């Protein structure tokens, strides 16, 4: 088991591209080797040792045995855990955009808030956001026809607009409220919103959306199918979006 | 005075009938010469393969439609990213790369010349602004005339002098190299939500037929003595059963006498126009009929428009076909109305090996190249980025060179493909000489730029040279296709105008290339009649003023002008 602890040396004012911070890149490396990895701060390449205090305990052969702890707030560090295949990342504060993008395995835990595109296009693994998440949770990046394809994202707070846009698989659970249009153009997967939301499932082709709170505004593109129980609770089931010939299922209390 | 000597080169230079001779190539001041002095820079090719720099006669590398593709496909920009270096700017994109990567990637493959295949006159300024930013390679562009009001008016009134005057003016206004015709008449009909379905269908409001448009432009093209023949994208592209229209389009120009030593007609990306059957369910390859025609007639040339599996961005002045594509594939779609000149459309799509329609298209491109006996008649293209991006040329080259590679590729393609095509039964394998023809010599000849020193290594030619890490006498391309493909992807040396611009697939210098265009003198009264009419068109219909319309010299910083005369 290898534990890597990173402490930011300052509050970064300019965005740092943090895609090197992942168990795959850190596995088996010493503190010096990790410190020599280069991250872009704005347009300036900088070794990680200039940005973080780095401590390494133990060693690991594969990513699965690596645990990364980021102690502190990193609201200006993007792409942490990008494309990771295993292991764990714990962030004690807030994190910037695209945390866990394209991740394939492992677990990321964010104690603070996550910025937009958390779990963008991920295919496996698990992300837990204990605070709030911003826009495009588990969505596809601009132009990408498939967003999240597998794995699970749980947001314990609220999420902003466009949760699971273009989602093709996997599961998103929002314990709080979600902004407008969750599941926009989704083609699969499951979204559970325990709080309230607005206009879910627009242009949904396939997939499932369950809203346990209130839907404030329903898109007039759904066909009512009747009452159906999900996990012992009764919901009204709708099928649509009929405008795009969709067969998605939308459950509303 | 800069001199260079490439020693021990195994040269394939089809225009000068050099077939794998071991020789030295001497260069002085950017041109090939007989010999050089002792102080020349020496590159030892060590018996490796040397070709003239590659020439691409049909590609879409600049202009508003390429830019629309970039805007429309942000996800494409995430592919192929390479950070800037001290020498090169960043690369982005796969099907629609940024302007810098366009030039770098051609040079990395040993290509030194590429011609943009569709410039609407109205968008020509933008096109030249982009061309001027594409590094290294030499460029040129073909101007669209096939659905132009001025063209159709002149044809309806049977006034070829006026037509020639307009074509000459259009080439000047767009700084173009040749006459491109896309779905003749259809672009205009599309402005009214219609299309033309055949060669004798009348264009609404103009009372002319596609047949007349092709015939008149071909005649005028030869009377103007242009370096390139007409460049035709046939009607009914992308529809099963369209091969009959294609064959009939060939016939229109059968008795046209070429004014130069070249073809009288070039028909482009014929892969999309060689389909049999009546609908998608019974679509089949009719490349045998097309190849049969080519084998019996030598007045025309075609290019493949080979399909590459994976992502593509289709872009064409054929607006209606793009609308049909977007509806069929539920894809994004952009449509442009180029005022009095044409229409255009852009649609991203994905070609799948397991889709038999795509499989048939893949097979047709290769069949056209392999069933046609004369290698000079079929150019290798992918109609970048319609059939697939040009970075895949090495893949197509090796598919043509190795039956084993084709069999390997076929094992991944939907089985239904092979009931409708003949690719599985073709044994022909092209050699190094044939590939040199299909990727450079024939392109230069078809475009008419051989006398400008392109596509060959004779004395006086431009010193555009590609050295590949292949020893032809020790390499069997039919079995070692993976190694050959890798060598074609990254040239050992690319030399452009006597400067080493790429070494081992990495850019080493970025000189600016030139832009070729044609100026034709027309002075038998047609010009005045045409200008009168043109001014009226600008006053009544165009959204821009004529003075703000033409490409001025400032937009073409490195021009090469070829003068001709209308007789």
CSV table of C-alpha atoms in Angstrom, one decimal, chain A residues 40 43 102 120-121 141-145, chain B residues 72-76 78 83-84 330 332:
chain,number,residue,atom,x,y,z
A,40,UNK,CA,0.7,23.3,-16.4
A,43,UNK,CA,0.7,28.2,-19.8
A,102,UNK,CA,-12.7,9.6,-18.2
A,120,UNK,CA,-17.1,13.7,-17.3
A,121,UNK,CA,-17.3,10.7,-19.7
A,141,UNK,CA,-17.7,17.5,-22.8
A,142,UNK,CA,-18.7,19.9,-25.6
A,143,UNK,CA,-19.8,18.1,-28.7
A,144,UNK,CA,-19.2,14.6,-27.3
A,145,UNK,CA,-22.2,12.4,-28.1
B,72,UNK,CA,-19.5,22.2,-35.0
B,73,UNK,CA,-17.1,19.5,-33.7
B,74,UNK,CA,-15.5,20.7,-30.5
B,75,UNK,CA,-15.0,17.0,-29.6
B,76,UNK,CA,-12.8,16.6,-32.7
B,78,UNK,CA,-9.7,17.2,-28.4
B,83,UNK,CA,1.8,20.9,-27.7
B,84,UNK,CA,3.7,23.7,-29.4
B,330,UNK,CA,-29.8,11.8,-36.8
B,332,UNK,CA,-25.7,17.5,-36.5
